mmCIF file of C-alpha atoms in Angstrom:
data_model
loop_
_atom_site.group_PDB
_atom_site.id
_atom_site.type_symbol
_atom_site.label_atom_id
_atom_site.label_comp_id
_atom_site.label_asym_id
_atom_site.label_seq_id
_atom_site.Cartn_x
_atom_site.Cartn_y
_atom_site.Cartn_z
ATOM 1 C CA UNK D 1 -48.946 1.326 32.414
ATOM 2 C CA UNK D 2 -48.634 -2.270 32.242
ATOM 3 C CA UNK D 3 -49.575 -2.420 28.624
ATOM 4 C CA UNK D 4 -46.553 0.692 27.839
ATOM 5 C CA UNK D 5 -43.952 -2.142 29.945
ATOM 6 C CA UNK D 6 -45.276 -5.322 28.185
ATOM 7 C CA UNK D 7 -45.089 -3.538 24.393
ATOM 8 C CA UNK D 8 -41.332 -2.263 25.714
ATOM 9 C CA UNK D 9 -40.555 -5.494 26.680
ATOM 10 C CA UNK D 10 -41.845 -7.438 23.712
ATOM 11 C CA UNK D 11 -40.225 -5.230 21.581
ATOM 12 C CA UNK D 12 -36.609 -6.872 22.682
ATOM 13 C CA UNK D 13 -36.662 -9.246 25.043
ATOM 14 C CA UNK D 14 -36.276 -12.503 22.680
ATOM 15 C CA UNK D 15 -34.273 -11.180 20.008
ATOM 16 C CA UNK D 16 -32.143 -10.125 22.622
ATOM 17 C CA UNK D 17 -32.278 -13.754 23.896
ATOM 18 C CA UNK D 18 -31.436 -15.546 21.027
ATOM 19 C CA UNK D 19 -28.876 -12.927 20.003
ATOM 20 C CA UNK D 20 -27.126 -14.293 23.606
ATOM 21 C CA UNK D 21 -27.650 -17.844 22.397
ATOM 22 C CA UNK D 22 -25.861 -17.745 19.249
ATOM 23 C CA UNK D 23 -23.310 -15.789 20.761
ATOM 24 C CA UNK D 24 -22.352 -18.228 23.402
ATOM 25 C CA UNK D 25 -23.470 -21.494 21.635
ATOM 26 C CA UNK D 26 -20.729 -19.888 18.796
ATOM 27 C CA UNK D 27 -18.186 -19.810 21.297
ATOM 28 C CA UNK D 28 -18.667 -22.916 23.160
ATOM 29 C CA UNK D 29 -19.682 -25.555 20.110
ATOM 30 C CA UNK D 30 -18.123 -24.137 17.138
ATOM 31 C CA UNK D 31 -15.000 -22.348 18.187
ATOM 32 C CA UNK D 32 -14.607 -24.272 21.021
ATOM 33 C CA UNK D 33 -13.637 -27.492 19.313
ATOM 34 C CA UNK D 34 -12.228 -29.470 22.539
ATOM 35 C CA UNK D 35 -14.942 -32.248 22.669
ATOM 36 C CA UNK D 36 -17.212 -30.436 21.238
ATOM 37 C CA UNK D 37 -19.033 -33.474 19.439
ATOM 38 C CA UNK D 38 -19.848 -34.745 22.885
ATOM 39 C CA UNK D 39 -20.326 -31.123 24.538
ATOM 40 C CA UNK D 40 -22.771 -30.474 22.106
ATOM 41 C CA UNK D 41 -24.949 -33.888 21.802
ATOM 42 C CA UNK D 42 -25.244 -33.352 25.821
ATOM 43 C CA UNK D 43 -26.561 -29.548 25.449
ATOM 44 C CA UNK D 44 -29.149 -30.685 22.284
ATOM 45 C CA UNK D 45 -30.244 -33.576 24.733
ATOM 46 C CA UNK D 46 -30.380 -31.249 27.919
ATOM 47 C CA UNK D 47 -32.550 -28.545 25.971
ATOM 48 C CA UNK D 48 -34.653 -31.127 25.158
ATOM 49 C CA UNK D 49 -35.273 -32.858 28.369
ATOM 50 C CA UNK D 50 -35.993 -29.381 29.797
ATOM 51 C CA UNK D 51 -37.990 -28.492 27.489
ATOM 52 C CA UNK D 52 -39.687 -31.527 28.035
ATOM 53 C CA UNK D 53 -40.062 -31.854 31.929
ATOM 54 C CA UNK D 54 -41.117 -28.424 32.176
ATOM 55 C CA UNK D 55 -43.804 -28.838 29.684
ATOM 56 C CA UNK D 56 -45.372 -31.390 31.559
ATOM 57 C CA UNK D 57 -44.845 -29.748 34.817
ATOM 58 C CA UNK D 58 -46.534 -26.708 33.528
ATOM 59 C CA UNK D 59 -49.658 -28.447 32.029
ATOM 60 C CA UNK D 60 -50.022 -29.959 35.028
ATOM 61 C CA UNK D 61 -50.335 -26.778 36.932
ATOM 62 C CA UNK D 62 -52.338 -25.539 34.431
ATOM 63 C CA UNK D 63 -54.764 -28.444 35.146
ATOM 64 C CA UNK D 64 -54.506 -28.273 38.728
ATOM 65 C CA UNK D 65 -55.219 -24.545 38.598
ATOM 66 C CA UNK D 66 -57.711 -24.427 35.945
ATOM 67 C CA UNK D 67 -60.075 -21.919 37.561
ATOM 68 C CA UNK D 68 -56.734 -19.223 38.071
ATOM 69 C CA UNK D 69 -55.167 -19.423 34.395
ATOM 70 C CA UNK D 70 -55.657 -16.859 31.422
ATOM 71 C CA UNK D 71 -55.775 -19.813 29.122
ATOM 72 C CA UNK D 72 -56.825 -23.587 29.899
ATOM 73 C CA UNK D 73 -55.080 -26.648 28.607
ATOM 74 C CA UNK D 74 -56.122 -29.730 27.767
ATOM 75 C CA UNK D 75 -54.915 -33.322 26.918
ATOM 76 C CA UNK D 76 -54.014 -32.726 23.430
ATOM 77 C CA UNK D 77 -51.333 -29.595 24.296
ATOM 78 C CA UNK D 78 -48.915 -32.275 26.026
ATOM 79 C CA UNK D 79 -49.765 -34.535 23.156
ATOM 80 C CA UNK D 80 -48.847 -31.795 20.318
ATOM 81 C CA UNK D 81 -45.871 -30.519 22.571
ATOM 82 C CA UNK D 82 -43.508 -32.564 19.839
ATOM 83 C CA UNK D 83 -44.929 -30.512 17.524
ATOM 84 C CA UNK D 84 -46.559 -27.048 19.555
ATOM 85 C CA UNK D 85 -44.934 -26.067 21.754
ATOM 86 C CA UNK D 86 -46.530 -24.749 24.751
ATOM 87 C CA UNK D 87 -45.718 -21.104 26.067
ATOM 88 C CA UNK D 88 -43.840 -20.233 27.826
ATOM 89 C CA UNK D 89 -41.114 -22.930 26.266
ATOM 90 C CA UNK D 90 -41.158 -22.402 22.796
ATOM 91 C CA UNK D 91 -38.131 -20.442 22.595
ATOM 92 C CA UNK D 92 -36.277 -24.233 24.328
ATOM 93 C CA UNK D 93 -38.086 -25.818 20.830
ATOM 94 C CA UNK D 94 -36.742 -23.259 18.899
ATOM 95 C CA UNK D 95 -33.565 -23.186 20.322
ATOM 96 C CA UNK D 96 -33.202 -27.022 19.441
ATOM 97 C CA UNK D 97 -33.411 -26.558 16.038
ATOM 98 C CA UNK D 98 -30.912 -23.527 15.813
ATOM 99 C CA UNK D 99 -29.056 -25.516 17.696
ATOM 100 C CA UNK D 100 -28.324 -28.021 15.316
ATOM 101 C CA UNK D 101 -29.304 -26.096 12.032
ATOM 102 C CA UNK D 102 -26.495 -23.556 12.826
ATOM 103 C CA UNK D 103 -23.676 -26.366 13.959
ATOM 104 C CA UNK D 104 -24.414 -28.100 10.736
ATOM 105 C CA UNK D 105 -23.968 -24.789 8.741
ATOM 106 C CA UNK D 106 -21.027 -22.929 10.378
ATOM 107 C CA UNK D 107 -18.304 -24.777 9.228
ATOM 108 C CA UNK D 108 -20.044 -25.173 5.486
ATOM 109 C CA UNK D 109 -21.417 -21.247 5.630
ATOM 110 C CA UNK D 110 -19.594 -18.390 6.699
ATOM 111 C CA UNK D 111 -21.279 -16.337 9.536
ATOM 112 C CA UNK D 112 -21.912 -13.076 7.434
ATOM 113 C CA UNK D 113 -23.865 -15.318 5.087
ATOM 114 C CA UNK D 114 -25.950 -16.963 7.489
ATOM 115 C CA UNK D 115 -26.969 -13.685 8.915
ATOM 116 C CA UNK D 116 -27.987 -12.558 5.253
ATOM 117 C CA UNK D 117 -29.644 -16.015 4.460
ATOM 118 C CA UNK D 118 -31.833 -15.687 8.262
ATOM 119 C CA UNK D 119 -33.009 -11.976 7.156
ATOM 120 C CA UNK D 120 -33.943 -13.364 4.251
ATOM 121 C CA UNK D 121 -36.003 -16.711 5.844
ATOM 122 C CA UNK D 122 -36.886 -14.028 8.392
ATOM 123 C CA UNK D 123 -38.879 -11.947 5.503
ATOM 124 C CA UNK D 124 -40.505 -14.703 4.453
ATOM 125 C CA UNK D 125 -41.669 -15.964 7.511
ATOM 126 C CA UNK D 126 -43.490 -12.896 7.691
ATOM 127 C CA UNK D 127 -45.560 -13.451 4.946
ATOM 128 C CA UNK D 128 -46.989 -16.473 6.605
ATOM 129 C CA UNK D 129 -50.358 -15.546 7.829
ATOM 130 C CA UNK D 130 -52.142 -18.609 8.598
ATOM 131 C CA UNK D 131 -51.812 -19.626 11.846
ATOM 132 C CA UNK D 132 -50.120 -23.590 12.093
ATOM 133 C CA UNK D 133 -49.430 -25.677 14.478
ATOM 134 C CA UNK D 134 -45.581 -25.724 13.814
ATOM 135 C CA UNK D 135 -44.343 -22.568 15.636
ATOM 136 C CA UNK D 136 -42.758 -21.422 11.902
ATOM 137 C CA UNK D 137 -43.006 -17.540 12.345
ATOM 138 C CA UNK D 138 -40.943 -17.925 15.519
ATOM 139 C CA UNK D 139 -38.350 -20.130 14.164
ATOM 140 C CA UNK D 140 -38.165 -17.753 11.136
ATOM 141 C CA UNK D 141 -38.449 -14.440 13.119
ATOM 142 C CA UNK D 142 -35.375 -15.302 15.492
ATOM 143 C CA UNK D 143 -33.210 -17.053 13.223
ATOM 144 C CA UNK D 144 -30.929 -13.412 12.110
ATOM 145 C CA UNK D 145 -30.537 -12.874 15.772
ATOM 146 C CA UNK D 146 -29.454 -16.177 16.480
ATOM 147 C CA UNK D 147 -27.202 -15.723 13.341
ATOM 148 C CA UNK D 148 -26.350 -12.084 14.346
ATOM 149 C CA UNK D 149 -25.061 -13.377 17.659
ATOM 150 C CA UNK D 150 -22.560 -16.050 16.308
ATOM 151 C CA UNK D 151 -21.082 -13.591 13.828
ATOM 152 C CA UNK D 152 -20.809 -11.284 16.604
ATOM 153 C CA UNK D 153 -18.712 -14.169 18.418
ATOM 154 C CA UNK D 154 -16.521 -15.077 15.244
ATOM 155 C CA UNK D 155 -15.658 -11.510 13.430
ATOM 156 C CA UNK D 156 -12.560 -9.813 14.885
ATOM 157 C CA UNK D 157 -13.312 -7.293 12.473
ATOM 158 C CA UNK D 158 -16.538 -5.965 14.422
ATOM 159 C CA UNK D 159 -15.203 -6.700 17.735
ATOM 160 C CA UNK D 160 -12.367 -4.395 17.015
ATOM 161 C CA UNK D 161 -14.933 -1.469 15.342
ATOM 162 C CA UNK D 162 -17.001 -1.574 18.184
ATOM 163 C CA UNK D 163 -13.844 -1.445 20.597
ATOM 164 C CA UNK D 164 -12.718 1.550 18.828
ATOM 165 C CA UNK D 165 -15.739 3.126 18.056
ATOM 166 C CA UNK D 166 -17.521 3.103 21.466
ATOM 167 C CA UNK D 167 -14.585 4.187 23.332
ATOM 168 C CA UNK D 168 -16.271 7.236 22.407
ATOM 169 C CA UNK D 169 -19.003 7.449 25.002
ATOM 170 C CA UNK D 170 -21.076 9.957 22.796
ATOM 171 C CA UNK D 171 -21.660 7.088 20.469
ATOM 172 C CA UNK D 172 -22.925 4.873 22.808
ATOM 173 C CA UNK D 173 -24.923 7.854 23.722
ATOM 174 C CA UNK D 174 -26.690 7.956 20.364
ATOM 175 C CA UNK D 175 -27.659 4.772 20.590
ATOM 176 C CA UNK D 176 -28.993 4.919 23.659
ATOM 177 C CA UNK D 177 -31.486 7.698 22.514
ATOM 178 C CA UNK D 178 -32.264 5.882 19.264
ATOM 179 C CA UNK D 179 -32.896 2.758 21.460
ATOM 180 C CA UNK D 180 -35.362 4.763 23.811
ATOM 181 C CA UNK D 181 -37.081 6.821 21.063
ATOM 182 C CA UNK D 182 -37.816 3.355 19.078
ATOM 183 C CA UNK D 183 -39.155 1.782 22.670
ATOM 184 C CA UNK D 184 -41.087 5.080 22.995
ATOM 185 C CA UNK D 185 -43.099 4.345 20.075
ATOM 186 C CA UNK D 186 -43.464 0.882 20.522
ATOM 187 C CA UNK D 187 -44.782 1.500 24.122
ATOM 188 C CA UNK D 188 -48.076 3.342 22.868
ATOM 189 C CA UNK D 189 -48.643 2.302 19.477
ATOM 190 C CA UNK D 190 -48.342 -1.037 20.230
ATOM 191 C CA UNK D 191 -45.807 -3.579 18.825
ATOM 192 C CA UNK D 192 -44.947 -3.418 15.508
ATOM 193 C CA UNK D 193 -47.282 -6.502 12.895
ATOM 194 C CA UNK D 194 -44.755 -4.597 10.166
ATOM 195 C CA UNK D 195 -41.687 -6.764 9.389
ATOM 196 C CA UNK D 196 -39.234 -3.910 8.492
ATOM 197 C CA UNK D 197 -40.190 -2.066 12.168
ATOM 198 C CA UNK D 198 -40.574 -4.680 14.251
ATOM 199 C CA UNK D 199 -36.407 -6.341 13.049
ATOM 200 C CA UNK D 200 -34.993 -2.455 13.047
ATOM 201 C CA UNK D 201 -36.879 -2.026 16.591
ATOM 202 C CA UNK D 202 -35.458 -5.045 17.743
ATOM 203 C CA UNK D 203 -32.064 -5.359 16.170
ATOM 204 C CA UNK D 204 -31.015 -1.296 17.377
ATOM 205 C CA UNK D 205 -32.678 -2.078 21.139
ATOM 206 C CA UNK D 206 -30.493 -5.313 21.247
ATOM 207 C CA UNK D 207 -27.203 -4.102 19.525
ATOM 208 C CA UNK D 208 -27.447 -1.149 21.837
ATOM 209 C CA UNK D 209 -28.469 -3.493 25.670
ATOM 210 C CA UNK D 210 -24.589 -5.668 24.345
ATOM 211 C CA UNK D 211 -22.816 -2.628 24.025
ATOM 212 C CA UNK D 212 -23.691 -0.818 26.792
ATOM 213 C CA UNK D 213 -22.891 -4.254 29.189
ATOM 214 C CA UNK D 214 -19.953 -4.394 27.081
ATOM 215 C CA UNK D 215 -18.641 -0.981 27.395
ATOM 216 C CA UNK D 216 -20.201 0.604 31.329
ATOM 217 C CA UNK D 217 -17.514 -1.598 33.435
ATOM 218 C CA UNK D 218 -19.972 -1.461 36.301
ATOM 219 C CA UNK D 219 -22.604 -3.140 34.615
ATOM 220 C CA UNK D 220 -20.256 -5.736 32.743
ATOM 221 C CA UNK D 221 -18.448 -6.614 36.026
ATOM 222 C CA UNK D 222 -21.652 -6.205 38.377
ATOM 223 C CA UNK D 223 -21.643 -9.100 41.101
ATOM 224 C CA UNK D 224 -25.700 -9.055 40.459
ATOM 225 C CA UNK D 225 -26.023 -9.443 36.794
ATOM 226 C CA UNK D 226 -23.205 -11.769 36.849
ATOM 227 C CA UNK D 227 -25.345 -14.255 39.445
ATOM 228 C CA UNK D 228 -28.407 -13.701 36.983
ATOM 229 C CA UNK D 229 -26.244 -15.443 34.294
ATOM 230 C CA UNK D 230 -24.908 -18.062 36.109
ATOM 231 C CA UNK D 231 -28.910 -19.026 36.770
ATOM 232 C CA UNK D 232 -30.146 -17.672 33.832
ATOM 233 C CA UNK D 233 -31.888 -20.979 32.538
ATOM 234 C CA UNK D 234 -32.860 -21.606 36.015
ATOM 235 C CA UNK D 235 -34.604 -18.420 35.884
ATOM 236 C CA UNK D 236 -36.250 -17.816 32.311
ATOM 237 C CA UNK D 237 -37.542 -21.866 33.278
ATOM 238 C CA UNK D 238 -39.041 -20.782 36.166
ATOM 239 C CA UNK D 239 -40.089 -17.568 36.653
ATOM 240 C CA UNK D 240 -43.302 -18.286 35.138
ATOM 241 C CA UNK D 241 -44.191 -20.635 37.389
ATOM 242 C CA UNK D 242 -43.917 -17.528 40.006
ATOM 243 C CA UNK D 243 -45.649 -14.631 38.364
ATOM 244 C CA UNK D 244 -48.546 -16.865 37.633
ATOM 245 C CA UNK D 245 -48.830 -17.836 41.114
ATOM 246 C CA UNK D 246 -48.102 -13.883 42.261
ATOM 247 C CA UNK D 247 -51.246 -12.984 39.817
ATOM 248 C CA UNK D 248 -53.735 -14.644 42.007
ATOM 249 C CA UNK D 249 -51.800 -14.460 45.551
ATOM 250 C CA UNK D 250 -50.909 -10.811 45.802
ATOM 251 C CA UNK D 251 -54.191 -9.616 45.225
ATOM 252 C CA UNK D 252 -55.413 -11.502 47.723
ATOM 253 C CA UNK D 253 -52.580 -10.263 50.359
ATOM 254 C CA UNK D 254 -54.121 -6.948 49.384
ATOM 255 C CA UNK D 255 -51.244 -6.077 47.619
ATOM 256 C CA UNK D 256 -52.891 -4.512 44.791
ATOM 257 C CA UNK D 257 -50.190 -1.228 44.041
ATOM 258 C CA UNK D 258 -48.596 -1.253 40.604
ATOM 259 C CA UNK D 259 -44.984 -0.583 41.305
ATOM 260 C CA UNK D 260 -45.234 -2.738 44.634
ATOM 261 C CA UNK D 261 -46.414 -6.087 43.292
ATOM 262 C CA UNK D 262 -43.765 -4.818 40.221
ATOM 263 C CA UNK D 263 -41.117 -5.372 42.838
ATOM 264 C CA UNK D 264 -42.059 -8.192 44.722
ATOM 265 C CA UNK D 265 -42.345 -10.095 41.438
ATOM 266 C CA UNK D 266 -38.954 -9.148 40.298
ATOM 267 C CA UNK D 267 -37.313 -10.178 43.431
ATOM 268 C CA UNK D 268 -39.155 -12.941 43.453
ATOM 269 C CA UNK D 269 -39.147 -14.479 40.186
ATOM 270 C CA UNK D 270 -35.036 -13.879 40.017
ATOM 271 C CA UNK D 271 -34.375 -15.361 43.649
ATOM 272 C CA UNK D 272 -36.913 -18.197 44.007
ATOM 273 C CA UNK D 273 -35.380 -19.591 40.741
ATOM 274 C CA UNK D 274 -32.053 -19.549 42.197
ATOM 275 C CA UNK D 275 -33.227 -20.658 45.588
ATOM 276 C CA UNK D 276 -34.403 -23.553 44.216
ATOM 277 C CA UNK D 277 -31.423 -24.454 42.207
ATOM 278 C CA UNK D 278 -29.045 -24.200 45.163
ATOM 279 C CA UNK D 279 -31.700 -26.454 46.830
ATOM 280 C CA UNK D 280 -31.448 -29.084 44.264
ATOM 281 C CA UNK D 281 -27.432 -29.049 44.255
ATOM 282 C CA UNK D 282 -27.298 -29.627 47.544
ATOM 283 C CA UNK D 283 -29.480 -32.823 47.698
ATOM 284 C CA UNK D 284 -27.792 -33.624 44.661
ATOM 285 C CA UNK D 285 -30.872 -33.508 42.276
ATOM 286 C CA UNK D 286 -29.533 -30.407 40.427
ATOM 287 C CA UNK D 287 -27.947 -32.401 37.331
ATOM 288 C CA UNK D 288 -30.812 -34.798 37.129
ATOM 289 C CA UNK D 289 -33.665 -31.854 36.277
ATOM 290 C CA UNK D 290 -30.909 -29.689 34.239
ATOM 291 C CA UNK D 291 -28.475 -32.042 33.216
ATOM 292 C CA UNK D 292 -29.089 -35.396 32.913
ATOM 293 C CA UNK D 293 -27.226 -35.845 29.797
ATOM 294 C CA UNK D 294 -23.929 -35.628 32.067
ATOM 295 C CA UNK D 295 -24.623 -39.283 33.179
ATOM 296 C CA UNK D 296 -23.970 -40.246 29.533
ATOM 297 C CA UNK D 297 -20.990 -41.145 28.160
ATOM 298 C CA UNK D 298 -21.094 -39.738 24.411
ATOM 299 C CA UNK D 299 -17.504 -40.783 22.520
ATOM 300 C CA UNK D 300 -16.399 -38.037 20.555
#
């Protein structure tokens, strides 16, 4: 069971993550232009201090803990993390670079184009079967959804297909079924090592996740999944942190039932996160861990 949900997961998750990214970071840094020189160096400079601080945090955890984790660390990961990222926060060190790859490019390329060019560097990442230090497949891999995500942003032309197509709620329907049928496979034959699959699994899941939000009013307007994106940094940095823990401690609360510990890890790992972040505004700490750039002044 766990393996079906992880290989369901896997399948989307990230693509649908870094089709979200290049969405908003399209919106807010390249058709945004009001300050956007200094709007932008303060993002680049917050992802990396993040990425950074949480790095370290985690190694030292994973020190602390050594005798609890799946995989050990050791002085050389926080060395290499300029380089190697560690996991959970490669996709921050990925996100850097699209960052400022794709603000270099968008007013140069236009955004059809740099979704063609990604595929492309996408397909040949794919071909890269030695393992490096680098993290190139991933930077390769995500790119077209990155890219997918700020043409989505900047074409009227699909924004008006989609509005007029998926009116239609049989449409949407389709998709849905397409969506679940290409999940279905994924879950038990594993995820997809084939290029061609794995982008056509992952590009129909996350094309169909936007337009269902974007078309089912009471999931687009829900009070819930709108608090989940206000914190949604504060969660994907920290929920980690809280299903590790939940691995070791919930087992030994005797809380051993699947769909139980499920739940309690959910609630947990989307909460805590947020908890912790109302914690930190109110003793004014909040900007200093996710924001620190805002104590610069950057002249436009």
């Amino acid at each position: 069971m766990l393996q079906v949900i992880y290989n369901c997961m896997y399948a989307f998750h990230m693509p649908l993550f870094f089709f979200l990214s290049g969405l908003l970071f399209c919106k807010a840094y390249c058709m945004n232009t009001k300050n956007v020189k200094s709007r932008f160096s303060k993002q680049c400079l917050n992802i990396v201090w993040i990425y950074l601080i949480f790095s370290v945090v985690q190694w030292c955890f994973k020190m602390y803990f050594a005798d609890s984790v799946n995989k050990s660390f050791s002085v050389s990961d926080l060395e290499l993390i300029p380089v190697k990222p560690m996991k959970p926060y490669w996709y921050l060190y990925v996100l850097f670079f699209y960052y400022i790859i794709y603000h270099l490019c968008y007013k140069k390329i236009r955004t059809d184009i740099l979704v063609i060019v990604s595929f492309i560097i996408g397909i040949a990442g794919s071909f890269i079967t030695i393992k490096l230090i680098f993290p190139v497949y991933e930077l390769t891999y995500y790119a077209v959804f990155f890219a997918l995500g700020m043409y989505y942003a900047d074409s009227e032309i699909i924004k008006a297909l989609t509005a007029k197509i998926f009116n239609k709620y049989i449409y949407l329907l389709i998709l849905v079924l397409i969506s679940i049928s290409a999940l279905a496979y994924t879950a038990y034959n594993g995820l997809a090592s084939n290029y061609p699959v794995k982008f056509l699994t992952a590009f129909i899941c996350t094309v169909t996740t936007i337009l269902v939000f974007e078309n089912i009013i009471m999931l687009g307007r829900n009070k819930f999944f709108e608090l989940c994106g206000r914190y949604s940094l504060e969660i994907y940095v920290i929920h980690c942190f809280i299903t590790a823990g939940n691995r070791v401690i919930l087992p030994k609360l005797g809380i051993t039932y699947f769909a139980l510990a499920f739940i309690i890890n959910l609630i947990m790992a989307i909460f805590i996160p947020i908890l912790i972040s109302l914690v930190l505004k109110k003793l004014k700490l909040y900007k200093i861990v996710y924001k620190p750039a805002s104590y610069l002044k950057i002249r436009e």
